[in-house]
Short mmCIF file of N, CA and C in Angstrom, two decimals:
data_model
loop_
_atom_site.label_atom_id
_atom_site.label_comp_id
_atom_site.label_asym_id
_atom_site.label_seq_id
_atom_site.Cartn_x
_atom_site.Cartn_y
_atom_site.Cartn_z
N UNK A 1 95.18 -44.69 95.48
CA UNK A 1 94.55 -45.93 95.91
C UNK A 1 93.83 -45.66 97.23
N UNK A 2 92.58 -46.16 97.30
CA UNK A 2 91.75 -46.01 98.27
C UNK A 2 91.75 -47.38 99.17
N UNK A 3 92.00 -47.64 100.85
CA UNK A 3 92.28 -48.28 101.13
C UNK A 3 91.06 -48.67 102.66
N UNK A 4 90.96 -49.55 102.78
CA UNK A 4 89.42 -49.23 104.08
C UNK A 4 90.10 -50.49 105.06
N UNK A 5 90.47 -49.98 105.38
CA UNK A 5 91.64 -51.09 106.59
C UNK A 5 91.31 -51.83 107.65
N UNK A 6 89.68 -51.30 107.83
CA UNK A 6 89.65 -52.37 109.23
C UNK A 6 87.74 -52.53 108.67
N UNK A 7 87.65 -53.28 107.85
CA UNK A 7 86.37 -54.69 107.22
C UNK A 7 86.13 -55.80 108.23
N UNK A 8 85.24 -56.40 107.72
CA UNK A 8 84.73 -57.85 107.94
C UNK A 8 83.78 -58.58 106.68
N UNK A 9 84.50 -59.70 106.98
CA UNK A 9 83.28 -60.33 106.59
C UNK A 9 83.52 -62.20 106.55
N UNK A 10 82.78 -62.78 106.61
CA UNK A 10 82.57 -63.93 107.08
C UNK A 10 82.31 -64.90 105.75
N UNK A 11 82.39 -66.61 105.95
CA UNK A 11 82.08 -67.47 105.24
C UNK A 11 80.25 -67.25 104.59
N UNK A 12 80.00 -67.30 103.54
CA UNK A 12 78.34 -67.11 103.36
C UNK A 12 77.86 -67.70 104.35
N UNK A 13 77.98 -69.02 104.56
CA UNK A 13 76.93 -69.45 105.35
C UNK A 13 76.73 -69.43 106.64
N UNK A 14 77.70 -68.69 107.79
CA UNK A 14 77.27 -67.64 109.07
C UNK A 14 77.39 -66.17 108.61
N UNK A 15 77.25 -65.85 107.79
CA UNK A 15 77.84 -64.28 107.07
C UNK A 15 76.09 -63.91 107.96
N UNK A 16 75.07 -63.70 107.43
CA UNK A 16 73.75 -63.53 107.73
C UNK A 16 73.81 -63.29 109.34
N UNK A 17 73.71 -64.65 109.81
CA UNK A 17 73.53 -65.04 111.10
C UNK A 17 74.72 -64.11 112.16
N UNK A 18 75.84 -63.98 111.61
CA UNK A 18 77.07 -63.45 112.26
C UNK A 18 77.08 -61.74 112.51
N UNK A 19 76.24 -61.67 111.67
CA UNK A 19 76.21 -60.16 111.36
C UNK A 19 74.97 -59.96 112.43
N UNK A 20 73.70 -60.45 112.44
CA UNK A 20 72.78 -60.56 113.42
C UNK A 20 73.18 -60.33 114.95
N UNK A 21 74.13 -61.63 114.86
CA UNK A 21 74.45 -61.75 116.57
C UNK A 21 75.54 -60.32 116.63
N UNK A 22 76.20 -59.70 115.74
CA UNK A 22 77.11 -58.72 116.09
C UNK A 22 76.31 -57.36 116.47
N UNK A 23 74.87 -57.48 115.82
CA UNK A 23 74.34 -55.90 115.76
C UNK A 23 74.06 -56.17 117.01
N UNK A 24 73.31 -57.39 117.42
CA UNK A 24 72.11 -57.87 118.60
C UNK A 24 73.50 -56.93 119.81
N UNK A 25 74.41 -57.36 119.54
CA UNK A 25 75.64 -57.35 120.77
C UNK A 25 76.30 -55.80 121.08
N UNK A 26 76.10 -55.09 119.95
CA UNK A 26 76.54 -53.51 119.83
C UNK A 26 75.49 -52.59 120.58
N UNK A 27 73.88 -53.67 120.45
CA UNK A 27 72.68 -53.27 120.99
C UNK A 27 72.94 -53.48 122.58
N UNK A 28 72.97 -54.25 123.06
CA UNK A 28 73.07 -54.53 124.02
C UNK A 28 74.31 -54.19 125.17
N UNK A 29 75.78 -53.20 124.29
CA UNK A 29 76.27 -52.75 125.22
C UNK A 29 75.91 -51.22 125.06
N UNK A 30 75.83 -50.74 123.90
CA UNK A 30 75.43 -49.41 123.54
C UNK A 30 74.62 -49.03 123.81
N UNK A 31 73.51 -49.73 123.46
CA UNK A 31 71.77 -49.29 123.83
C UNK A 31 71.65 -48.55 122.08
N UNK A 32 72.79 -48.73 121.47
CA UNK A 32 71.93 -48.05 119.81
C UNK A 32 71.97 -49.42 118.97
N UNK A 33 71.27 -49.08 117.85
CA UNK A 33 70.73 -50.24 116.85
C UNK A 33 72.37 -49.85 115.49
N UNK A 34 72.87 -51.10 115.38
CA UNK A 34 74.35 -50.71 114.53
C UNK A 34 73.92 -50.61 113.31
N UNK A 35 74.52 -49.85 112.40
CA UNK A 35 74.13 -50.07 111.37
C UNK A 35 75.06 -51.26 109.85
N UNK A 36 74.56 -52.22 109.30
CA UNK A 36 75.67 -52.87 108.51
C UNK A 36 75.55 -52.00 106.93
N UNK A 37 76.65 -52.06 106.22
CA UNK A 37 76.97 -51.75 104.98
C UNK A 37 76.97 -52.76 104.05
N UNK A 38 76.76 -54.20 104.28
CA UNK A 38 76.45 -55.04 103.62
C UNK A 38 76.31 -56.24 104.27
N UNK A 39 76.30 -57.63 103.89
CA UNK A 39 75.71 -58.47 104.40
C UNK A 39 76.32 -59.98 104.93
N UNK A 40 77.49 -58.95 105.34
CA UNK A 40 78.75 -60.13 105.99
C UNK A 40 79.51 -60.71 105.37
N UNK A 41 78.97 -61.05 103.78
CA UNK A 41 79.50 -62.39 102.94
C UNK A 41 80.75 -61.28 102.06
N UNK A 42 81.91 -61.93 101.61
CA UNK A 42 82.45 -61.88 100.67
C UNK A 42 82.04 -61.31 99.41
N UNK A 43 81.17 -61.46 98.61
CA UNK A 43 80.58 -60.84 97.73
C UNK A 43 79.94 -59.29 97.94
N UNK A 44 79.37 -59.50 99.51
CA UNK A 44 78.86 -58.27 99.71
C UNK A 44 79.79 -56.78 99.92
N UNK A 45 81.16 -57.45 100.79
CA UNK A 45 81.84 -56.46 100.86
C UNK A 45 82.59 -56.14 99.58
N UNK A 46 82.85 -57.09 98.88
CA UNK A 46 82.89 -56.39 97.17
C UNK A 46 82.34 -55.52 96.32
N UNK A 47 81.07 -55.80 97.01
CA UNK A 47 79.94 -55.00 95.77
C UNK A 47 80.17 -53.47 97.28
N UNK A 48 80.16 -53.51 97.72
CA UNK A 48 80.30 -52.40 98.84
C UNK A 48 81.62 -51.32 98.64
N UNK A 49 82.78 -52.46 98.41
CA UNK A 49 83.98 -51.63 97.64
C UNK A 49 83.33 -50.93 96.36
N UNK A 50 83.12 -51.47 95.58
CA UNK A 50 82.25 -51.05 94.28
C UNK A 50 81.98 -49.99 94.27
N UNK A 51 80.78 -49.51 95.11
CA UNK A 51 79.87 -48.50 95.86
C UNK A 51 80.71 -46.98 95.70
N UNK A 52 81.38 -47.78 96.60
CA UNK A 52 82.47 -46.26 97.33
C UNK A 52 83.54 -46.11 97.10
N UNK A 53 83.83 -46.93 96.24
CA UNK A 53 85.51 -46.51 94.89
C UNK A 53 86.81 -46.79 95.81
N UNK A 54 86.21 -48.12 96.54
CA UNK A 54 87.50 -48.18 97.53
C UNK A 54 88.19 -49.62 96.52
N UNK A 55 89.59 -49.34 96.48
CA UNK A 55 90.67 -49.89 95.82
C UNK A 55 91.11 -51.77 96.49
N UNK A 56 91.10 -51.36 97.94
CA UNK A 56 91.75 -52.81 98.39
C UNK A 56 91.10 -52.42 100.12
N UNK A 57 90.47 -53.58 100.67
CA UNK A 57 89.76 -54.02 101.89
C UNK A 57 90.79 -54.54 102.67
N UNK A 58 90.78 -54.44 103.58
CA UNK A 58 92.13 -55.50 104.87
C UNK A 58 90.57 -55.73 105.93
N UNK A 59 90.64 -57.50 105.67
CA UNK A 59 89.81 -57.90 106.44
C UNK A 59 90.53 -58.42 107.68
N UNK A 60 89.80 -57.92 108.70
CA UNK A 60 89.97 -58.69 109.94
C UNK A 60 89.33 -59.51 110.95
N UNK A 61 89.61 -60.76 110.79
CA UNK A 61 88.95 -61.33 111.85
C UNK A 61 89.07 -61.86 113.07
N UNK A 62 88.37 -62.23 113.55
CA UNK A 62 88.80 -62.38 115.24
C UNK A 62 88.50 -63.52 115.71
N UNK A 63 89.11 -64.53 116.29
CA UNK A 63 89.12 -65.75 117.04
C UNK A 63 88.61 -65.31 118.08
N UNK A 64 86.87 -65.22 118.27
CA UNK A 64 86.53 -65.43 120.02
C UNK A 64 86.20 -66.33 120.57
N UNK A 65 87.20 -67.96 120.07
CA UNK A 65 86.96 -68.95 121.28
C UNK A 65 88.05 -69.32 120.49
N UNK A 66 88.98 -70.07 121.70
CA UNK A 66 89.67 -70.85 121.43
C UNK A 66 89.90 -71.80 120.08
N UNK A 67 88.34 -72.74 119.78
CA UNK A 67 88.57 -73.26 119.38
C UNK A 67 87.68 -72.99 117.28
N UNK A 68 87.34 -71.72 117.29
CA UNK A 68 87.30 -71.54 116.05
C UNK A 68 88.91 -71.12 115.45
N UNK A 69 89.76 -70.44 116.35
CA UNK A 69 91.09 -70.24 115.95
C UNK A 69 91.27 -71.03 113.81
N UNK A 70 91.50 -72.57 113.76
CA UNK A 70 91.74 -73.17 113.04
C UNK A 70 90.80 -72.48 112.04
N UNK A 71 89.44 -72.28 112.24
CA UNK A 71 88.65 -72.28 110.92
C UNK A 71 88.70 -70.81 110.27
N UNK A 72 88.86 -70.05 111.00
CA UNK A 72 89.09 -68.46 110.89
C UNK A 72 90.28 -68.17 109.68
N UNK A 73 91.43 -68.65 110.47
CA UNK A 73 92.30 -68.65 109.22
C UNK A 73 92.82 -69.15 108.44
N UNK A 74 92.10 -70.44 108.28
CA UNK A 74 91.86 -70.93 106.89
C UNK A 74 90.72 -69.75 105.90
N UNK A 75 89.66 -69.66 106.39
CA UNK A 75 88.95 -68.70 105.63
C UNK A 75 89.81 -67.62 105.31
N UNK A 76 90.45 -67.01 106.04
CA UNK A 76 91.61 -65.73 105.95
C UNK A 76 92.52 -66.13 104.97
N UNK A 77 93.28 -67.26 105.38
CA UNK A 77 93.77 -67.34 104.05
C UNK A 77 93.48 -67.61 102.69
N UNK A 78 91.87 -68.16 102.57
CA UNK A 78 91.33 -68.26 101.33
C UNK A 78 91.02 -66.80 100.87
N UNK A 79 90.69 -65.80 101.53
CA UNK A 79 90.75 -64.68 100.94
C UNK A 79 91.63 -64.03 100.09
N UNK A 80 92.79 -64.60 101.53
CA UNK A 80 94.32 -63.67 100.42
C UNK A 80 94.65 -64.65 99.05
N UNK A 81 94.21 -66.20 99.10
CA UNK A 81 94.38 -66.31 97.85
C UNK A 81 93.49 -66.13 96.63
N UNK A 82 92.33 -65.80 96.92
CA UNK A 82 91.23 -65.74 95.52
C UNK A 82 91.20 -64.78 95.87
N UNK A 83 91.52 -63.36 96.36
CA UNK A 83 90.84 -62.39 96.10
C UNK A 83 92.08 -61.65 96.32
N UNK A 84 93.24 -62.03 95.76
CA UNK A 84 94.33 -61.11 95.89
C UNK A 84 94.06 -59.61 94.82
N UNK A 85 94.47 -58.63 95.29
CA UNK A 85 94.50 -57.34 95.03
C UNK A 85 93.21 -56.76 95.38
N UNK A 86 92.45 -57.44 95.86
CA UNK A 86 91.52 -56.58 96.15
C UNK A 86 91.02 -56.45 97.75
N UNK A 87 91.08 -57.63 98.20
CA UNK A 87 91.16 -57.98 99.95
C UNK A 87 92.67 -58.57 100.20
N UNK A 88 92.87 -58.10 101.44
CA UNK A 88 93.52 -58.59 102.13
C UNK A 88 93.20 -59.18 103.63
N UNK A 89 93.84 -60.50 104.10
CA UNK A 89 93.29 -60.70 105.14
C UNK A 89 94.10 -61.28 106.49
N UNK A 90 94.11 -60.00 107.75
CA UNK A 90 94.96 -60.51 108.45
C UNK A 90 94.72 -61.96 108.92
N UNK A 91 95.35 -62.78 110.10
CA UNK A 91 94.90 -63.98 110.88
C UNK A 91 94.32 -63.82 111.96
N UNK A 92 93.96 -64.68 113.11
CA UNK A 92 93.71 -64.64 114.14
C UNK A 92 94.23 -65.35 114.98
N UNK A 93 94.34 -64.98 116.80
CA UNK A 93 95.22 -66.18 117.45
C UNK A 93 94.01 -65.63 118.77
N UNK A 94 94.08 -66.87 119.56
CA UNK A 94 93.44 -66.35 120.71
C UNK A 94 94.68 -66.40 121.87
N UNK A 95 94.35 -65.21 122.55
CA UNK A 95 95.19 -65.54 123.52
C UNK A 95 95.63 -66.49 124.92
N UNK A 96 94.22 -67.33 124.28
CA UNK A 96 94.38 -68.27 125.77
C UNK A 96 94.34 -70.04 125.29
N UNK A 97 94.74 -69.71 124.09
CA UNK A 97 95.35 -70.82 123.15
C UNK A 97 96.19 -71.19 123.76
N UNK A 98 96.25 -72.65 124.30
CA UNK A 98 97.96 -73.26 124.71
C UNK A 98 98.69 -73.55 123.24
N UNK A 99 98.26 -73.57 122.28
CA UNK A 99 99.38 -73.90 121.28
C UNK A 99 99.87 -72.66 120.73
N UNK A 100 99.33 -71.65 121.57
CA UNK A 100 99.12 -70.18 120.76
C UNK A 100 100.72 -70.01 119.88
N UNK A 101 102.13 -70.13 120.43
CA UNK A 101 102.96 -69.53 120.01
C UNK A 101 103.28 -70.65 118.42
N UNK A 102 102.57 -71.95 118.34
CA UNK A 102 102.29 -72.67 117.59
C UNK A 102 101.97 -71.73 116.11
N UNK A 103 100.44 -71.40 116.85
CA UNK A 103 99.96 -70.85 115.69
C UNK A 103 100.09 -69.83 115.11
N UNK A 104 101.26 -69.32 115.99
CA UNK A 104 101.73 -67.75 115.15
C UNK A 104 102.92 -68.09 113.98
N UNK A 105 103.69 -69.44 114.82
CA UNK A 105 104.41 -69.74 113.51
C UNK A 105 103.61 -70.22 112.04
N UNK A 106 102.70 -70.71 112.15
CA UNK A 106 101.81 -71.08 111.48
C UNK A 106 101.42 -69.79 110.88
N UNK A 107 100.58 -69.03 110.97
CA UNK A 107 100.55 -67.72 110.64
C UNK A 107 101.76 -67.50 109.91
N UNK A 108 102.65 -67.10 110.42
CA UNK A 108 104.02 -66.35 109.89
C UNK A 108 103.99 -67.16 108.75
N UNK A 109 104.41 -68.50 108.56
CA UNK A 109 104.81 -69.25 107.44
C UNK A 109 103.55 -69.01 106.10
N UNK A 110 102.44 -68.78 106.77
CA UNK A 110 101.37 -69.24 105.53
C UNK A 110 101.35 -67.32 105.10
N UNK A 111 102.01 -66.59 105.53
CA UNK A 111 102.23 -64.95 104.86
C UNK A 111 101.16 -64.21 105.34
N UNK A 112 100.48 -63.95 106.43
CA UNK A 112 99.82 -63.34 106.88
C UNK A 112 100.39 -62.22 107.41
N UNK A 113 100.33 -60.88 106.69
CA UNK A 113 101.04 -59.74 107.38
C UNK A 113 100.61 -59.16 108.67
N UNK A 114 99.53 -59.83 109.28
CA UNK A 114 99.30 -59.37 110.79
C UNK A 114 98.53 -60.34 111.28
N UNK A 115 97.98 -60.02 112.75
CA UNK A 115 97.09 -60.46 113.21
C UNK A 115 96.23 -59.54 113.89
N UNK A 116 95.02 -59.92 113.82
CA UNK A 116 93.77 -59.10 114.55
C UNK A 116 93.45 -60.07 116.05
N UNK A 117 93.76 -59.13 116.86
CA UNK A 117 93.31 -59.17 118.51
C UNK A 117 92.29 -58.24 119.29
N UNK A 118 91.52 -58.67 119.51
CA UNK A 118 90.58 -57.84 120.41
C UNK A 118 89.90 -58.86 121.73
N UNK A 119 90.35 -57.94 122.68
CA UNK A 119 90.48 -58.67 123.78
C UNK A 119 88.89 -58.57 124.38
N UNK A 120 87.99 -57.55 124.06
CA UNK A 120 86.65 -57.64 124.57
C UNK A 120 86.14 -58.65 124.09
N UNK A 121 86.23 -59.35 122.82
CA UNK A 121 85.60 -60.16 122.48
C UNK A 121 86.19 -61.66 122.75
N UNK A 122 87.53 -61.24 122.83
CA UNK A 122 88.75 -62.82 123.62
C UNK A 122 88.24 -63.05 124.69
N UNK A 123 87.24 -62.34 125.78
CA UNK A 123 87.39 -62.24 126.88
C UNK A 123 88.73 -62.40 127.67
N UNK A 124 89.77 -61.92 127.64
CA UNK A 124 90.87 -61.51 128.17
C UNK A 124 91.37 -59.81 128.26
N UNK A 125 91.95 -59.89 129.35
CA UNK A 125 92.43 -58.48 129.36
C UNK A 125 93.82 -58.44 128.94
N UNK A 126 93.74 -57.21 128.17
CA UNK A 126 95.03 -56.67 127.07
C UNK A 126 96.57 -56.90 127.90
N UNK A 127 96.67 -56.67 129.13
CA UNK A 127 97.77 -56.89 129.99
C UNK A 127 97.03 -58.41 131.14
N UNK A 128 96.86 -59.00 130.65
CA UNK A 128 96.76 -60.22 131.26
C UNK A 128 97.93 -61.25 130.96
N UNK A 129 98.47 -62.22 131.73
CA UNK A 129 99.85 -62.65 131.85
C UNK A 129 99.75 -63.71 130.30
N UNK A 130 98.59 -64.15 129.77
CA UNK A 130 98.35 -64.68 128.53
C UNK A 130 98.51 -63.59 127.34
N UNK A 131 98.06 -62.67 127.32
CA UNK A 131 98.08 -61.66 125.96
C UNK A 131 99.53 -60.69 126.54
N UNK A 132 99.97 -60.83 127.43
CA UNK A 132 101.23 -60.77 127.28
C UNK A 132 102.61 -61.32 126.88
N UNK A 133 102.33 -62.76 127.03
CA UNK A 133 102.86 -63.78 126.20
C UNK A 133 102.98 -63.90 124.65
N UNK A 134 101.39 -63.13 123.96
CA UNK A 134 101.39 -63.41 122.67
C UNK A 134 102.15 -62.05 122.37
N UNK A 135 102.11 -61.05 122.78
CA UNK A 135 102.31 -59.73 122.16
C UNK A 135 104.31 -59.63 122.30
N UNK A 136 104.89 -60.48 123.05
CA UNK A 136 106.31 -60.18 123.47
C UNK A 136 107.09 -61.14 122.47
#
């Protein structure tokens, strides 16, 4: 089984646009032009598995504001349910969420085997007294 562990991809209708603002942003700290493998959406990273004989995707996405938190993993969890065996999809929490330890129970209960954190895009730092809270 062929396994590609760290994906993305987004609702269709910012899938386009999301993917845009991500290259625009790789441009702008890198100074190189990123390249995508498909076209953000759900379908695309399917037909992309397809491609390259990969077995099962682990999508991850990332809460970078507070307040998309809610919509993120609902989409996450619509993955793991229509597209079981072929995606998987961790959750997201931000770390400067006051309900944060809320939504990990939340998480936990709805079967999310992880969560995806990245603090460049949280704007928080990894040992900051907030993402230390979530990680303990």
């Amino acid at each position: 089984m062929l396994i590609d562990f760290h994906t993305h991809a987004f609702p269709q209708r910012i899938a386009s646009k999301t993917i845009d603002i991500l290259k625009s942003g790789i441009k702008s700290i890198s100074g190189y032009d990123a390249a995508n493998y498909h076209d953000g959406s759900i379908a695309g990273l399917i037909s992309s598995m397809d491609e390259n004989n990969i077995d099962l995707s682990v999508v991850l996405p990332i809460a970078t504001s507070i307040k998309n938190c809610g919509s993120i993993n609902a989409f996450a969890n619509d993955v793991n349910c229509i597209h079981t065996g072929t995606l998987i999809s961790f959750a997201s929490v931000h770390p400067l969420q006051d309900d944060m330890l809320y939504q990990l129970e939340k998480i936990k209960e709805a079967g999310f085997v992880g969560i995806k954190l990245h603090p460049e895009f949280q704007q928080v730092y990894i040992d900051a007294p907030q993402a230390i809270k979530l990680l303990s």
